[in-house]
CSV table of C-alpha atoms in Angstrom, one decimal:
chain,number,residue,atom,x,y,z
A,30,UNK,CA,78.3,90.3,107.5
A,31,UNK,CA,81.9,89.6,106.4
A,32,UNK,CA,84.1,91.1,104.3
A,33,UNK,CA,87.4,90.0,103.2
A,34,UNK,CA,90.0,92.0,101.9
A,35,UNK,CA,91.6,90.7,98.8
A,36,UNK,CA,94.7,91.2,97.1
A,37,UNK,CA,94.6,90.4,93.1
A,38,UNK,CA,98.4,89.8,92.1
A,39,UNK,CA,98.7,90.1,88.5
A,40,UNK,CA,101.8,89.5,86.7
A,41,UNK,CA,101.2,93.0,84.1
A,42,UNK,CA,98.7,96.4,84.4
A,43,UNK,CA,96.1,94.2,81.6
A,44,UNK,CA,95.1,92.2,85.1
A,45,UNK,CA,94.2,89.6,83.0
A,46,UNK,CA,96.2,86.8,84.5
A,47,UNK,CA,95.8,87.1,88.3
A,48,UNK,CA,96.0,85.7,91.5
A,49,UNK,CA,93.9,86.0,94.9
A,50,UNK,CA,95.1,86.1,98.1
A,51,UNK,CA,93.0,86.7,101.2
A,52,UNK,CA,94.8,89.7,103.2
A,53,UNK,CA,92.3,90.4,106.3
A,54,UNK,CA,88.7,90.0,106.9
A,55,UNK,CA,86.2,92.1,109.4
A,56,UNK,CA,83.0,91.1,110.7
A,57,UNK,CA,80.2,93.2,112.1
A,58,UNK,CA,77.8,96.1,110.6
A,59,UNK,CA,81.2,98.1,110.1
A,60,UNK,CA,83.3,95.3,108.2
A,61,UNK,CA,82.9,97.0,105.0
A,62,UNK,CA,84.1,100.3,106.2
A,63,UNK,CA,86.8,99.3,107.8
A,64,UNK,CA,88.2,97.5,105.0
A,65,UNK,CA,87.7,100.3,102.7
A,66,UNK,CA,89.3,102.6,105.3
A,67,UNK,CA,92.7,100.5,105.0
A,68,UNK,CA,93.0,100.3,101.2
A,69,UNK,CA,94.2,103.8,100.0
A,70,UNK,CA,97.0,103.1,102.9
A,71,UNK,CA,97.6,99.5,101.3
A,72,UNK,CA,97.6,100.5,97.8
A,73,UNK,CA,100.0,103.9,98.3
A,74,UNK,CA,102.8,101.4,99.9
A,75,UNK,CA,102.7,99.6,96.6
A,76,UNK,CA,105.4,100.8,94.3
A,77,UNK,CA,104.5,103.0,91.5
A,78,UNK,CA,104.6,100.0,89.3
A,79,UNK,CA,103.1,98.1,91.4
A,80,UNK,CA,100.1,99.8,91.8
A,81,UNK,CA,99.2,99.7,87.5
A,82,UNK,CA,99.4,95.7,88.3
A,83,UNK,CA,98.1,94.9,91.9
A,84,UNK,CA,94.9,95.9,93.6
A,85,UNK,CA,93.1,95.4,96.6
A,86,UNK,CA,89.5,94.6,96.8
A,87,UNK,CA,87.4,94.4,99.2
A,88,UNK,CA,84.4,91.5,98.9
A,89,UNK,CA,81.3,91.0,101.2
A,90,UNK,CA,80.0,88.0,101.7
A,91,UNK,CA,76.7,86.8,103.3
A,92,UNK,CA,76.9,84.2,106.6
A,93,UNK,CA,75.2,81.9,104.6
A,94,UNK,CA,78.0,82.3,101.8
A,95,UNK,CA,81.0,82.3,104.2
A,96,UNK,CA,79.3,78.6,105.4
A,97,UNK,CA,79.1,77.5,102.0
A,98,UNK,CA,82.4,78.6,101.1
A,99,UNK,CA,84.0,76.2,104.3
A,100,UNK,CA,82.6,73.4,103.2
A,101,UNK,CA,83.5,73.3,99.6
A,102,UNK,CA,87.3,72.9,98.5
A,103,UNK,CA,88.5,75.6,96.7
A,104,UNK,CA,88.9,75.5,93.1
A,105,UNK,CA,91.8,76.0,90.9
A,106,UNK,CA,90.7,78.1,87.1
A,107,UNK,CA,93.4,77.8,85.1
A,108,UNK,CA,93.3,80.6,82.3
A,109,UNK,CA,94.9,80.7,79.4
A,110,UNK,CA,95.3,83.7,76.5
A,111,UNK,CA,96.6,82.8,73.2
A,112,UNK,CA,97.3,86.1,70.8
């Protein structure tokens, strides 16, 4: 198993508008734990702010996934909100 530890950047605290960037990744029986075990650390070294608008996240992904995932380009989503 995998897991990858991911940092949504959002530009306000709606986090409808958001970016993903990969910040670490684990493998092993333990990955998820030790992801989970670094976020609270993560999150408190955010700004007060900060932390309303980013998160971290931490996202498991199968072997077979993670192959998949190489082999196909990533995609860009453009969103956009009209009020």
């Amino acid at each position: 198993m995998t897991v990858f530890l991911l940092l949504y950047l959002c530009t306000d605290a709606t986090r409808t508008d958001c970016q993903v960037v990969q910040a670490d990744s684990w493998n092993g029986p333990s990955a998820y734990e030790q992801c989970t075990d670094v976020v609270p650390g993560l999150t408190e070294a955010l700004t007060a702010p900060n932390r309303n608008r980013h998160r971290f996240v931490c996202e498991v992904q199968s072997d077979s996934e993670q192959n998949v995932r190489h082999r196909a380009k990533p995609a860009f989503i453009h969103q956009s909100f009209r009020m």
